[in-house]
Coordinates of C-alpha atoms in Angstrom, one line a residue:
X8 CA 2.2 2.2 -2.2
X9 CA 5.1 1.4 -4.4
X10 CA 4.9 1.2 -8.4
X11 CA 5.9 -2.6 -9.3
X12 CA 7.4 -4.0 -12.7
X13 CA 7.1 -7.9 -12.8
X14 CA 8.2 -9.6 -16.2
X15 CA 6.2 -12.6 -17.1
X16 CA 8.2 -15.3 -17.8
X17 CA 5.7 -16.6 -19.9
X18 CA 7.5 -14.6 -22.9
X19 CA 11.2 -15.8 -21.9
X20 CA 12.9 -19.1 -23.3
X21 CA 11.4 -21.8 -21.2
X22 CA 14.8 -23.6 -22.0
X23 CA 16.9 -21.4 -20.2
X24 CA 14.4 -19.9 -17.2
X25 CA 17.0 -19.8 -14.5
X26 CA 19.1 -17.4 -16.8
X27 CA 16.1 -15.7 -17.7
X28 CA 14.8 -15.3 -14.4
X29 CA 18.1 -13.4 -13.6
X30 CA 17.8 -11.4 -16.2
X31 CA 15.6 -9.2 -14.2
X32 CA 16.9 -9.2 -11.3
X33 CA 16.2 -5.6 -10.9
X34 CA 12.3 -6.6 -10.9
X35 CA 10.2 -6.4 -8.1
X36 CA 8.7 -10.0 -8.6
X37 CA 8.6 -12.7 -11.4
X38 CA 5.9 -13.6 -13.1
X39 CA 4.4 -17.0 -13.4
X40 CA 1.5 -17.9 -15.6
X41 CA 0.5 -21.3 -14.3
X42 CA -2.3 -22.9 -17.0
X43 CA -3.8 -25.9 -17.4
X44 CA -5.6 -26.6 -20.7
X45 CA -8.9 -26.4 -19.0
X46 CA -9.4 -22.8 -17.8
X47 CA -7.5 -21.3 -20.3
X48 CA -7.1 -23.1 -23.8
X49 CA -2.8 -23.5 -23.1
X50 CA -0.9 -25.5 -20.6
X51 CA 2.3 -23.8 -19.1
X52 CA 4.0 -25.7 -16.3
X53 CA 3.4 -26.4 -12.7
X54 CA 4.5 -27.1 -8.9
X55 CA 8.0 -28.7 -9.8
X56 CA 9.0 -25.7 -12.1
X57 CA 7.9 -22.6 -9.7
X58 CA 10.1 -24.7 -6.9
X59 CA 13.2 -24.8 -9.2
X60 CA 12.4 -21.3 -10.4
X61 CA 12.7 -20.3 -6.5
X62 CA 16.2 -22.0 -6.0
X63 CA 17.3 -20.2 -9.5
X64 CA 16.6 -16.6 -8.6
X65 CA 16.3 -14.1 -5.6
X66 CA 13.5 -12.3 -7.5
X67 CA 10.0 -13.1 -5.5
X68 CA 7.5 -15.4 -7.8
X69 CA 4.2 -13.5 -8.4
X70 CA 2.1 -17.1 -9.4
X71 CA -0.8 -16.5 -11.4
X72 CA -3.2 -19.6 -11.5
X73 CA -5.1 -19.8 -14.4
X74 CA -6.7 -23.1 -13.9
X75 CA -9.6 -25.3 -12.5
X76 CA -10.2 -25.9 -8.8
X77 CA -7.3 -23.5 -7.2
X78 CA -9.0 -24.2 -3.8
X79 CA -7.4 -27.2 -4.2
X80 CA -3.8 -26.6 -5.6
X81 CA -3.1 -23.1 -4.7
X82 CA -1.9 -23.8 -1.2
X83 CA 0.7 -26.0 -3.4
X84 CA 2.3 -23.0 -5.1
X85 CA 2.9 -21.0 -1.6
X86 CA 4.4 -24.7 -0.5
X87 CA 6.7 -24.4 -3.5
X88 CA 7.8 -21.2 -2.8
X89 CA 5.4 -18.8 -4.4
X90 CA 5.4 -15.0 -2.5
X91 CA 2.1 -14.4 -4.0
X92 CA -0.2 -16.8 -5.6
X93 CA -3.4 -15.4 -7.9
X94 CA -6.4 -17.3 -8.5
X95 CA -9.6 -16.2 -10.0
X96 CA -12.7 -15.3 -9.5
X97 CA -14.8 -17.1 -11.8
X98 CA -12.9 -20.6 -10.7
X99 CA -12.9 -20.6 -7.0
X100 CA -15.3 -21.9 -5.0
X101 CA -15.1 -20.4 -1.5
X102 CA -12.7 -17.6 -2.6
X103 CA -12.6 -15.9 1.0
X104 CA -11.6 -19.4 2.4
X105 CA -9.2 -19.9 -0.1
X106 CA -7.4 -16.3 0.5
X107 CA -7.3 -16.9 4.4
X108 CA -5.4 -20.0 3.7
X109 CA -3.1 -18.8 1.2
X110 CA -2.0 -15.9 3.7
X111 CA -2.3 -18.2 6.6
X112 CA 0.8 -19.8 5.0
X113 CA 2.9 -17.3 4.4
X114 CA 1.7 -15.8 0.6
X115 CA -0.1 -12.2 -0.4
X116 CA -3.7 -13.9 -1.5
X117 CA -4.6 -12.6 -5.0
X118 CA -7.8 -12.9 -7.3
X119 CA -8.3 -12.4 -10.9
X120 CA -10.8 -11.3 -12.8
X121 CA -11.2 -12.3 -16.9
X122 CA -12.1 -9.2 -18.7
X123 CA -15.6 -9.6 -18.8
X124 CA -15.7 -10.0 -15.0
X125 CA -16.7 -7.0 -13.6
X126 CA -15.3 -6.0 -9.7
X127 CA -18.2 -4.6 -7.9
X128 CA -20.2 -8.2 -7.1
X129 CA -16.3 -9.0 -5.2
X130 CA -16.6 -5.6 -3.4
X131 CA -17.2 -7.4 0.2
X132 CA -13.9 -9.7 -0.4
X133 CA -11.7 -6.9 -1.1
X134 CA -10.3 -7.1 2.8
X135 CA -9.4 -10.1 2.6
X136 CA -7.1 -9.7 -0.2
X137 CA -4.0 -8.1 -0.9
X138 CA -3.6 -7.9 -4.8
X139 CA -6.4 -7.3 -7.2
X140 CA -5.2 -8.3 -10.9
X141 CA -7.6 -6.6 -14.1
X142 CA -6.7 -9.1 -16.9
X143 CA -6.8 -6.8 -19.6
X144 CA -6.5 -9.0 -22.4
X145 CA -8.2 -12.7 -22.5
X146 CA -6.2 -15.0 -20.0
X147 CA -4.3 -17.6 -21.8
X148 CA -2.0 -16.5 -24.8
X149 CA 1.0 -14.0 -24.5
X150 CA 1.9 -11.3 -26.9
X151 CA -2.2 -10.0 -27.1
X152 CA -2.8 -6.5 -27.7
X153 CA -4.7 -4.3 -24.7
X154 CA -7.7 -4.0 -24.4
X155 CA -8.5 -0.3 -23.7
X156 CA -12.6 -0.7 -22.8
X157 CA -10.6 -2.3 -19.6
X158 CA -9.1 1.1 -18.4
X159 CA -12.9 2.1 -17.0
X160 CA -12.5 -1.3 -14.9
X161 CA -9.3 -0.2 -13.4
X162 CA -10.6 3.0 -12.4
X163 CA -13.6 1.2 -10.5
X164 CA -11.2 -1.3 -8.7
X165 CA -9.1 1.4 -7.4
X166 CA -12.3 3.5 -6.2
X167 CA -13.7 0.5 -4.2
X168 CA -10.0 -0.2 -2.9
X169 CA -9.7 3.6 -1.9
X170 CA -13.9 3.6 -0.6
X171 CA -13.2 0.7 2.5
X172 CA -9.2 2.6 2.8
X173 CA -7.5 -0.9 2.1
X174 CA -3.9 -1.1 1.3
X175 CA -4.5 -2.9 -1.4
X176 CA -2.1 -3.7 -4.9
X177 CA -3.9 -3.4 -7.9
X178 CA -2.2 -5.5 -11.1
X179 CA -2.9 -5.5 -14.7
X180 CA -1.7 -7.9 -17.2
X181 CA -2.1 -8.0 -20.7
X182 CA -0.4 -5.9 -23.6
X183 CA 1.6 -3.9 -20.6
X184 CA 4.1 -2.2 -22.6
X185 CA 5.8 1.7 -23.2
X186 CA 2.9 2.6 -25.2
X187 CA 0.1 1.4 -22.5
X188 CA 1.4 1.4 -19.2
X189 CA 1.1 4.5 -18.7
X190 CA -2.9 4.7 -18.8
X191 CA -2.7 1.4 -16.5
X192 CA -1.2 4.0 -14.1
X193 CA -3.4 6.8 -14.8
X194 CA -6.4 4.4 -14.4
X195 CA -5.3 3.0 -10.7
X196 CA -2.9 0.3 -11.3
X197 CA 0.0 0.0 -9.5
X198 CA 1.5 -3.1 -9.9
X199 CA 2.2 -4.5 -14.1
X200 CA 2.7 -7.7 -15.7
X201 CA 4.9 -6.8 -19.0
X202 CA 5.8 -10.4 -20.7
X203 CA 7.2 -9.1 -24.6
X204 CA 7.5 -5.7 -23.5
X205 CA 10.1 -7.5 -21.5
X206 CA 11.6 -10.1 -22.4
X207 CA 11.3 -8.9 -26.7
X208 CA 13.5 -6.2 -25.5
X209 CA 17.6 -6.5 -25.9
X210 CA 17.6 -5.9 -22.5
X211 CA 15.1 -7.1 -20.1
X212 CA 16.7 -5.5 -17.1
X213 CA 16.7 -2.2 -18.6
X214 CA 13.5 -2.4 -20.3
X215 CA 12.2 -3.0 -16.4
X216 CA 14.1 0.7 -15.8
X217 CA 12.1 2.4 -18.8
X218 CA 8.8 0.5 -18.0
X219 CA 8.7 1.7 -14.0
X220 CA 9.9 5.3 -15.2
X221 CA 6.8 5.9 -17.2
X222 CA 4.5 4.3 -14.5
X223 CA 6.3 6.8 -12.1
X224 CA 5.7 9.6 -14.8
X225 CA 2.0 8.6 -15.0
X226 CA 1.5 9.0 -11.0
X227 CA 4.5 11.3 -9.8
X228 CA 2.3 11.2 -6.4
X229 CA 3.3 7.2 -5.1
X230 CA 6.3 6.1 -3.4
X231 CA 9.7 5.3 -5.4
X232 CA 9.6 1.2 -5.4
X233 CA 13.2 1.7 -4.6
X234 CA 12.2 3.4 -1.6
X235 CA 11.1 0.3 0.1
X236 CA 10.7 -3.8 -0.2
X237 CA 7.8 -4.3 -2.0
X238 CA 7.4 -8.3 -1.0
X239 CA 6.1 -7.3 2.4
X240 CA 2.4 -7.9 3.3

């Protein structure tokens, strides 16, 4: 299990993503916050701009689907070039289909869960994932502040992941920063979305650096992500 830093791009100049995107090259993937202006009040961008995003960096993309019927366009993002592709809970309809499919072509299958959707009624699907993500602000909006009451929520996740021995990534997005990752890591999380933490910093690429050093610091027990490639399933 390897620690993982992936900047959201939802904080960086959407006028200049290709140079942003290289800006943290030294991530382990690049977050995409796809919305629609139906699931979450805010609308983001789509299939064309994850496929250019592909072509402009060497960084995996880490697609997060906040929107309405994923069963429907998630397959799209792995077609575009996602390495990973999140949808959540409360919007899919046959979740377990939807995650054998999104693996079946080529993707780590993800699911989301809003704050105030709690992990144990999802225990039984937990094998057929291989990323768990514990919003931990509201989905839609960057720049929100984190919601400690989710920390218990983490904790949970990761004993359920540990119970049925799964090999499981647990993410957290949502006011990811120097002065909260480190719970995130106490709490179970191993993978973390940091948009302004990121991207608000002079330099993204180093702020990446200081961001996975205090996760490390926080669980001196995991694996160095350098140790190994952290886009394998």
């Amino acid at each position: 299990m390897a620690l993982q830093i992936n900047p959201s791009i939802l904080s960086a100049d959407f006028s200049r993503l290709a140079e942003e995107a290289k800006a943290v090259e030294g991530a382990d993937w690049l977050h995409v916050d796809v919305m629609d202006n139906h699931f979450v009040p805010n609308l983001t961008l789509g299939v064309p701009v994850v496929e250019a995003l592909g072509k402009a960096t060497d960084t995996p993309l880490d697609c997060h689907l906040m929107i309405e019927d994923p069963d429907r366009w998630a397959p799209q993002y792995v077609e575009a070039g996602a390495g990973s592709v999140t949808f959540h809970a409360e919007a899919a309809a046959a979740p377990v289909r939807l995650a054998r499919e999104i693996r079946a072509k080529g993707a780590r299958a993800s699911m989301a869960l809003k704050p105030a959707t709690p992990i144990d009624p999802y225990e039984d699907l937990l094998p057929e994932l291989d990323m768990v993500l514990v919003m931990t602000v509201e989905p839609g909006f960057g720049g929100q502040a984190f919601l400690d009451i989710m920390l218990p929520k983490i904790r949970r996740t990761r004993e359920l992941i540990s119970k049925h021995g799964l090999e499981l990534w647990l993410q957290v997005d949502g006011g990811v920063s120097a002065s909260t990752i480190e719970r995130c890591a106490e709490a179970g999380a191993d993978v973390f979305v940091a948009g302004s933490a990121v991207y608000g910093a002079d330099d993204p690429a180093k702020a990446v650096r200081e961001l996975r050093d205090l996760a490390r610091q926080a669980t001196p027990g995991l694996r160095r992500a350098e140790d190994g490639p952290a886009t394998a399933r």
